[in-house]
Coordinates of C-alpha atoms and ligand atoms in Angstrom, one line a residue:
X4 CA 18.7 9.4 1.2
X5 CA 21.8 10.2 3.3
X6 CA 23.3 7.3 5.0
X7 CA 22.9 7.4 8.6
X8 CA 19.3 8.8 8.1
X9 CA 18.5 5.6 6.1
X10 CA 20.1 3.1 8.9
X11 CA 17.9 5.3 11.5
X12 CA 14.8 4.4 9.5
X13 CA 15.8 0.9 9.4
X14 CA 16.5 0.7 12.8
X15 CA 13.0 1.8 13.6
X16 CA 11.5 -0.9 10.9
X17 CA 13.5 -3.3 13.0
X18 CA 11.6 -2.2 16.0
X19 CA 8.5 -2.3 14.4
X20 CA 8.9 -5.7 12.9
X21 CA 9.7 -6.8 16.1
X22 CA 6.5 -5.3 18.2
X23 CA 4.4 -7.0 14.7
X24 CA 6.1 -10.7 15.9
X25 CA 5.5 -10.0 19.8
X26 CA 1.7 -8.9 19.2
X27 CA -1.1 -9.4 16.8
X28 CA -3.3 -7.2 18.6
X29 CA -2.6 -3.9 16.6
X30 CA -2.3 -2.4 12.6
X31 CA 0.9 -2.6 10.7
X32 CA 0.3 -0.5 8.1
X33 CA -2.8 1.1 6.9
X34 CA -3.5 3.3 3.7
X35 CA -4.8 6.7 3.9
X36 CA -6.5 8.3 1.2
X37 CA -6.4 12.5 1.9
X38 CA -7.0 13.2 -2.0
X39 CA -9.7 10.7 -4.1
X40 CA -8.8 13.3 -7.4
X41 CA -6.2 12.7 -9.4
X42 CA -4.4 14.5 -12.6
X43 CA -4.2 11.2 -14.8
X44 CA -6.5 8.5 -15.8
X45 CA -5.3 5.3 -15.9
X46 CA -6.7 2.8 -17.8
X47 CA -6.8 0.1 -15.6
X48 CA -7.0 2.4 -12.2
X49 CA -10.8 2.5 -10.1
X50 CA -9.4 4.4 -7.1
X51 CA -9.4 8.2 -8.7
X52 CA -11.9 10.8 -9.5
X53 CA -11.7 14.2 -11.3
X54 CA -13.6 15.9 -9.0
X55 CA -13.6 15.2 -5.6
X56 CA -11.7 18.1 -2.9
X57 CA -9.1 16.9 -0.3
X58 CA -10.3 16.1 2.6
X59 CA -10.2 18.9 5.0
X60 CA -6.7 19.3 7.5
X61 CA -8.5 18.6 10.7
X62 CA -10.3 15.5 9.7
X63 CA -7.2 14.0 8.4
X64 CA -5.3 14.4 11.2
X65 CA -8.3 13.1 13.8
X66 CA -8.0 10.0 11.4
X67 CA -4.5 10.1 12.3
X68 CA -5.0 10.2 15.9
X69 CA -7.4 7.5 16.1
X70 CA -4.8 5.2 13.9
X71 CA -1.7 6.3 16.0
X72 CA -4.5 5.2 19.0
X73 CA -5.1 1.6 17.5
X74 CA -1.2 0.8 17.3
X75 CA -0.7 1.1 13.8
X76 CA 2.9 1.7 13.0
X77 CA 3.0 2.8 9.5
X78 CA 1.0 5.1 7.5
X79 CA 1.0 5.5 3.8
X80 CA -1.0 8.3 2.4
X81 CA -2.4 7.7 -1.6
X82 CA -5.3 8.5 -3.5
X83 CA -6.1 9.4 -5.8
X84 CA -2.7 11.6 -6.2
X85 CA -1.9 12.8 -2.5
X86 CA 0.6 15.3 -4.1
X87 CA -2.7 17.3 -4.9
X88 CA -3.8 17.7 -1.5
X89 CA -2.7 21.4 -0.5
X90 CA -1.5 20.2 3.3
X91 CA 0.6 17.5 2.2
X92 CA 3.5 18.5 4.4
X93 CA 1.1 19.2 6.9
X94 CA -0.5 15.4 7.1
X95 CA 3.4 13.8 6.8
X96 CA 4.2 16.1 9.7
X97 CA 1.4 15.0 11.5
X98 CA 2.0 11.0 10.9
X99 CA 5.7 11.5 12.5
X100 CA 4.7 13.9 15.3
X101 CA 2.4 10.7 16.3
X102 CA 5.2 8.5 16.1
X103 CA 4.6 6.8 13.0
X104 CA 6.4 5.9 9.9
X105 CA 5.2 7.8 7.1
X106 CA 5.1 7.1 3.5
X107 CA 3.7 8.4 0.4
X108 CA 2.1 6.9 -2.7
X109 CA 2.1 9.1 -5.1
X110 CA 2.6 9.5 -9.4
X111 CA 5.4 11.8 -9.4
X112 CA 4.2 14.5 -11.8
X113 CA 4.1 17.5 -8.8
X114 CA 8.0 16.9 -7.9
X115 CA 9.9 20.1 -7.9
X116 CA 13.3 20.8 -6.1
X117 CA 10.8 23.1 -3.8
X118 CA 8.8 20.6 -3.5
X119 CA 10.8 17.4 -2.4
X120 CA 12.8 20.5 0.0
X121 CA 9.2 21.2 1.4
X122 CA 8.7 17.1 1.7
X123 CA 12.4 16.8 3.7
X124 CA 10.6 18.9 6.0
X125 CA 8.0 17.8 7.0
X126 CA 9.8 14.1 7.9
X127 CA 8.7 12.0 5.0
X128 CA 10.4 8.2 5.3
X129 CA 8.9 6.6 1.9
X130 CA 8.0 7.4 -1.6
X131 CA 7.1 5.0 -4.5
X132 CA 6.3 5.8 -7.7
X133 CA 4.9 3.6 -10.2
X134 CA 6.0 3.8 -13.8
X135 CA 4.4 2.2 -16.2
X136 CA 6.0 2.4 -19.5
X137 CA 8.8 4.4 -21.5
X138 CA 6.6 6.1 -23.5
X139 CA 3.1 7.5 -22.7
X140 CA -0.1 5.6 -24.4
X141 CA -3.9 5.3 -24.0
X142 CA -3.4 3.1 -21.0
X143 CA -0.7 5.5 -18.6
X144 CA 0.8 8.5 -19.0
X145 CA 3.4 7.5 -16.0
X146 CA 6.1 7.1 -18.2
X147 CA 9.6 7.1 -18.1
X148 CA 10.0 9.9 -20.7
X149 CA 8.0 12.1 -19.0
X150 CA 8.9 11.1 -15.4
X151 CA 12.9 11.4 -15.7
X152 CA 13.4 15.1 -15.0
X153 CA 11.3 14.2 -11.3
X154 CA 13.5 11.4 -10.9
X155 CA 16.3 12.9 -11.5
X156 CA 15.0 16.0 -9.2
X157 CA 14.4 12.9 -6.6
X158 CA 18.3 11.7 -7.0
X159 CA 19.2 15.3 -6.1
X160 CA 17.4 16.3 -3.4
X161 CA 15.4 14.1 -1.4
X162 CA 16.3 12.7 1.8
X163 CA 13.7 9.9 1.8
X164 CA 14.1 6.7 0.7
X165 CA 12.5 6.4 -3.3
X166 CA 10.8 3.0 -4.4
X167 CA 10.4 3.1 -8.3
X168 CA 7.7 0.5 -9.1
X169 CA 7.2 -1.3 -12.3
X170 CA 4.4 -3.4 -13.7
X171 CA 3.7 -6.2 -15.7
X172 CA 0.2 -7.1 -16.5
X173 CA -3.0 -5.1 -16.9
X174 CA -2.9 -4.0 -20.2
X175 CA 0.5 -2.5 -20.6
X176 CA 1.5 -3.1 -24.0
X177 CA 5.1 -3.3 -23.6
X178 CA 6.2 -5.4 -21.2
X179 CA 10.0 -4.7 -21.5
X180 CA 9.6 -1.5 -21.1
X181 CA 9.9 -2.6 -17.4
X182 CA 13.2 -3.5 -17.6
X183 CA 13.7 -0.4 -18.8
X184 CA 12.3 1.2 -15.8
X185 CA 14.0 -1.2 -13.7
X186 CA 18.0 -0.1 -14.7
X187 CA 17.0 3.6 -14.5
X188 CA 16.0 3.9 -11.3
X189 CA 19.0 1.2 -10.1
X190 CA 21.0 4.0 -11.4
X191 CA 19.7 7.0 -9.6
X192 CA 20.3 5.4 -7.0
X193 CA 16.7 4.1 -5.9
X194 CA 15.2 1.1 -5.0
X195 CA 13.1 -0.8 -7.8
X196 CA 10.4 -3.4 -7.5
X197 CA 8.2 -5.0 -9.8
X198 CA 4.5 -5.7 -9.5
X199 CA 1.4 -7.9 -11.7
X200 CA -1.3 -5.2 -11.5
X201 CA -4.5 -6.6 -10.5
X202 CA -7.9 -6.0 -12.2
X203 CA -10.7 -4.1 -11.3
X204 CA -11.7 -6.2 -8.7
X205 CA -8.3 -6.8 -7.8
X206 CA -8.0 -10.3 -8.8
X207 CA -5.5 -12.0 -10.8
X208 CA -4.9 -11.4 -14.9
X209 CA -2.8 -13.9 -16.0
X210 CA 0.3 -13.2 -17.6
X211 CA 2.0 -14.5 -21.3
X212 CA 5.0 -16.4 -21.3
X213 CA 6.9 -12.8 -22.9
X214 CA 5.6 -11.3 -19.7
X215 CA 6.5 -13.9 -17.6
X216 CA 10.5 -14.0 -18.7
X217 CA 10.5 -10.2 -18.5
X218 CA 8.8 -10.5 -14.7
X219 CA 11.9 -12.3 -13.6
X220 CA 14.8 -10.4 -15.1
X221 CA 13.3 -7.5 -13.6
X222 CA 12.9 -9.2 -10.4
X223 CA 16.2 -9.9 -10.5
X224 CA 17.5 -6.2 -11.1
X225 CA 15.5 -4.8 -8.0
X226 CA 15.7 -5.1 -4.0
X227 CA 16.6 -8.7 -2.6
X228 CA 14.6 -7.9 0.3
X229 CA 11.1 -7.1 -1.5
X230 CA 12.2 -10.2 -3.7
X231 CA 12.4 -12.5 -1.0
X232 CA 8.9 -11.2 0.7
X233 CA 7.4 -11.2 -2.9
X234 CA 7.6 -15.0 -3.4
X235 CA 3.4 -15.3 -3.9
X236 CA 4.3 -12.8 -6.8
X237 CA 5.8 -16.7 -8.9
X238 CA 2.7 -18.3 -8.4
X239 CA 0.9 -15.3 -9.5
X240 CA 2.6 -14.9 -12.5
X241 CA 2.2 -18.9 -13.5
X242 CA -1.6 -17.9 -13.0
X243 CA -1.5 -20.4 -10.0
X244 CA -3.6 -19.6 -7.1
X245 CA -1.7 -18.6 -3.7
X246 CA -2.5 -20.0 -0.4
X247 CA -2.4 -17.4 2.3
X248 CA -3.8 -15.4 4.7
X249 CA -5.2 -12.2 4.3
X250 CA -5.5 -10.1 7.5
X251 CA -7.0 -6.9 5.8
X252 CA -9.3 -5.1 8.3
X253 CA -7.0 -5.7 11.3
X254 CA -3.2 -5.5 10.4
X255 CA -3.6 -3.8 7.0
X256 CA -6.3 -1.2 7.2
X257 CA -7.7 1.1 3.8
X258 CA -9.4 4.4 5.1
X259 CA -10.9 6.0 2.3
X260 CA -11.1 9.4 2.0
X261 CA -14.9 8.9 3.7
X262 CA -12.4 8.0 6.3
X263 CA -14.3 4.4 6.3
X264 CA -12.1 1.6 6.8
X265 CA -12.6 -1.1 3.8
X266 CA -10.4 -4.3 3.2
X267 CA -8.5 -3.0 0.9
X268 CA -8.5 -0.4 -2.0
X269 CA -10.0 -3.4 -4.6
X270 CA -12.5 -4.5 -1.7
X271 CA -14.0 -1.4 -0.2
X272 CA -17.1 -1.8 1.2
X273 CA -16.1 -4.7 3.3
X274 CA -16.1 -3.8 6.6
X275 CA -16.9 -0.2 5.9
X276 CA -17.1 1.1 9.7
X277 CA -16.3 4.6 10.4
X278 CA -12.9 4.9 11.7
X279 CA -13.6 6.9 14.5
X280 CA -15.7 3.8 15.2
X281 CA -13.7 1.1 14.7
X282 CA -12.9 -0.8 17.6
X283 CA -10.4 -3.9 18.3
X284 CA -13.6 -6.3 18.2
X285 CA -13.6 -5.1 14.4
X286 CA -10.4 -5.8 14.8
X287 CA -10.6 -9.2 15.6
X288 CA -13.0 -10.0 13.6
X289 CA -11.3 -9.1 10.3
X290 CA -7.9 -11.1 11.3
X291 CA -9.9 -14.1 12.2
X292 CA -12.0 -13.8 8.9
X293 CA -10.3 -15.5 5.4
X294 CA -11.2 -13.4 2.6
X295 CA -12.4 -15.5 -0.6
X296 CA -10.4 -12.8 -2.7
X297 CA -7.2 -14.2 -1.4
X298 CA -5.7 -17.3 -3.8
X299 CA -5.2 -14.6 -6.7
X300 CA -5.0 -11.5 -5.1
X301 CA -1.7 -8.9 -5.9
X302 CA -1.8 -6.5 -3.8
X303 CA 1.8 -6.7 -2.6
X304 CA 2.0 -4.2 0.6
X305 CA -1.5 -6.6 2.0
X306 CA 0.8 -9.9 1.4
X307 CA 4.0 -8.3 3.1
X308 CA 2.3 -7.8 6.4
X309 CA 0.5 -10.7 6.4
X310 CA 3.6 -12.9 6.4
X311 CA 4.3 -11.3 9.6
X312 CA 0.9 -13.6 11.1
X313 CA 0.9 -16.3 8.0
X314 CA 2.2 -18.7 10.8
X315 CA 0.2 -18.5 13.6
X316 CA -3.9 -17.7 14.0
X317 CA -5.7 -20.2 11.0
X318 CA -8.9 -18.2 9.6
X319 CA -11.9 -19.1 9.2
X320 CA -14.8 -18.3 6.7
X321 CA -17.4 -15.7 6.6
X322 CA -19.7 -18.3 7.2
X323 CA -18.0 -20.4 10.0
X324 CA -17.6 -16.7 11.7
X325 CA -21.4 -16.1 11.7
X326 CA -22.1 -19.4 12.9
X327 CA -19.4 -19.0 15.8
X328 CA -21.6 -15.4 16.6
X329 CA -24.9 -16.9 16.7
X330 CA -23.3 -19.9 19.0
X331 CA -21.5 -17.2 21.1
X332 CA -25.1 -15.1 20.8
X333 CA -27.0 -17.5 22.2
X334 CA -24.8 -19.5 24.9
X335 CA -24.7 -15.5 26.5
X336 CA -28.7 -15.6 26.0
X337 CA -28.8 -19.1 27.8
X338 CA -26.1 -17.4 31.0
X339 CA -28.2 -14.3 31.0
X340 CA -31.5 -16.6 31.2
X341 CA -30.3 -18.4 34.2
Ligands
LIG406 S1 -2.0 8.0 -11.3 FE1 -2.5 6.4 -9.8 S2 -4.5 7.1 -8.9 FE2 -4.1 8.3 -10.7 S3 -5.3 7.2 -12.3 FE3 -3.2 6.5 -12.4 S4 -3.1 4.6 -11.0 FE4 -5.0 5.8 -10.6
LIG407 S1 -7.0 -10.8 -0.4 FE1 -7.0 -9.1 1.0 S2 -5.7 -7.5 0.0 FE2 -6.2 -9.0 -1.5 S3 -8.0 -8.2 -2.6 FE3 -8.7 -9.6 -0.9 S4 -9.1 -8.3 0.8 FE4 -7.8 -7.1 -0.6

């Protein structure tokens, strides 16, 4: 990413971050989800089919709209693999033309030259890959092997800024090969992060004391920044539950490609309104509510934005939240009475 492009895009972060600390009252990032299908199978993965067909231009970018309408300032779109979608450039162009920051999850197996050209474009801020190991297995085929002719395609050409993601946990056999994963994309020239990948219900594996030594040289290789916001990622490695507070549903939004807005992608189904129908009562509600999924949840981008409100606004329970309606139901019963 050329230099002054990348202290523009910081500059707006800045801005961003700042508007996030001044008000509560709108989305910081939400996830977008154009393309369920995807070209690998993961053995640990449960957001991918092998048959599903990108959602159509015209809904995506209402859903767009309706985000750029709540506030949100940053959208990332994933999957499934996005890449797959046919109006990729389209949706990314779409995102910036609505004044947002716009990212892109995606497993790097569709980067060409024309390609990442195409994706300069169209205005894309973000990518991160995640590779999980040198060499492909029965668990992931996003492997550095395979992989290094894209990164090295990324190095050339793209003008966005690249995350490369590593993991520890969930199965992966090799645990250094992180490390491995780590130096190679410090020398392209990218960004590198490391992440304990949940399980399928998004929760918490714990990790052996190999995985845990390897977790920290890693963490020590990649961004300082992501390190220092990352700090729940300690306690989740010791297996040790996290005190937080989860503000899915109101500052971190999931719209699936149904274009219903869940949690998050390990807790869809909770709220599961329809975008276009999602108001700042929803809103409300989900930033006052304390998910009981929290303590040993790692789902890093959820935990980043909710330091932003970790400090002010306490939660309460699903239960205490019902009671409050039913109070609030029936004082308005009592004034409407009188
Ligand atoms: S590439 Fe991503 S979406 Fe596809 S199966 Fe793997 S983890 Fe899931
Ligand atoms: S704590 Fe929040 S982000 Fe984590 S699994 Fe639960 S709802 Fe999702």
């Amino acid at each position: 990413m050329r230099k002054t492009k990348f202290l523009k895009l910081k500059l707006r972060e800045a801005g961003f971050i700042t508007r996030a600390l001044l008000s509560s009252r709108h989305p910081v990032l939400a996830h977008l989800i154009p393309m369920r299908r995807c070209n690998l199978a993961c053995g640990y993965c449960n957001e991918y089919d092998h048959s599903s067909q990108p959602v159509p231009l015209d809904v995506v970018k209402k859903r767009i709209d309706k985000l750029a309408q709540l506030g949100t300032s940053i959208v990332t779109i994933s999957g499934g693999e996005p890449m797959m979608h046919p109006q990729l450039d389209e949706i990314v162009q779409h995102i910036r033309l609505r004044g947002m920051i716009a990212g892109l999850i995606s497993n790097g197996y569709y980067f060409t030259p024309d390609r990442i050209k195409r994706l300069n474009k169209a205005g894309l801020e973000y990518l991160q890959i995640s590779i999980d190991n040198v060499e492909p297995d029965e668990v992931s085929r996003k492997s550095l092997r395979i992989l290094d002719k894209k990164l090295r395609y990324l190095s050339d050409y793209a003008d966005f800024h690249v995350n490369i993601n590593s993991v520890i946990g969930g199965g992966i056999k090799k645990p250094e090969d992180a490390l491995a994963v780590a130096r190679r994309a410090v020398e392209l020239g990218f960004s590198s992060t490391v992440g304990v990948i949940h399980d399928h219900d998004g929760t918490l594996k714990p990790l052996s004391e190999r995985e845990k030594s390897i977790f920290q040289e890693v963490k020590k290789l990649g961004n300082k920044d992501h390190a220092r916001l990352n700090w729940f990622q300690d306690s989740i490695a010791e297996g040790k539950p996290y005190k937080w507070r989860c503000r899915a549903g109101a500052r971190y939004l999931y719209v699936c490609e149904d274009g219903l807005v869940h949690w998050c992608s390990q807790q869809r189904g909770y709220p599961g309104i329809p975008l276009e129908q999602y108001t700042m009562e929803d809103f409300d509600r989900e930033y006052k509510t304390e998910k009981w999924c929290a303590p040993t949840c790692t789902l890093q981008c959820v935990h980043q934005v909710g330091i932003l409100d970790n400090w002010r606004d306490p939660q309460k329970t699903p239960a205490e939240m019902a009671q409050e309606r039913k109070s609030k139901e029936a004082l308005n019963g009592i004034l409407r009475t009188d």
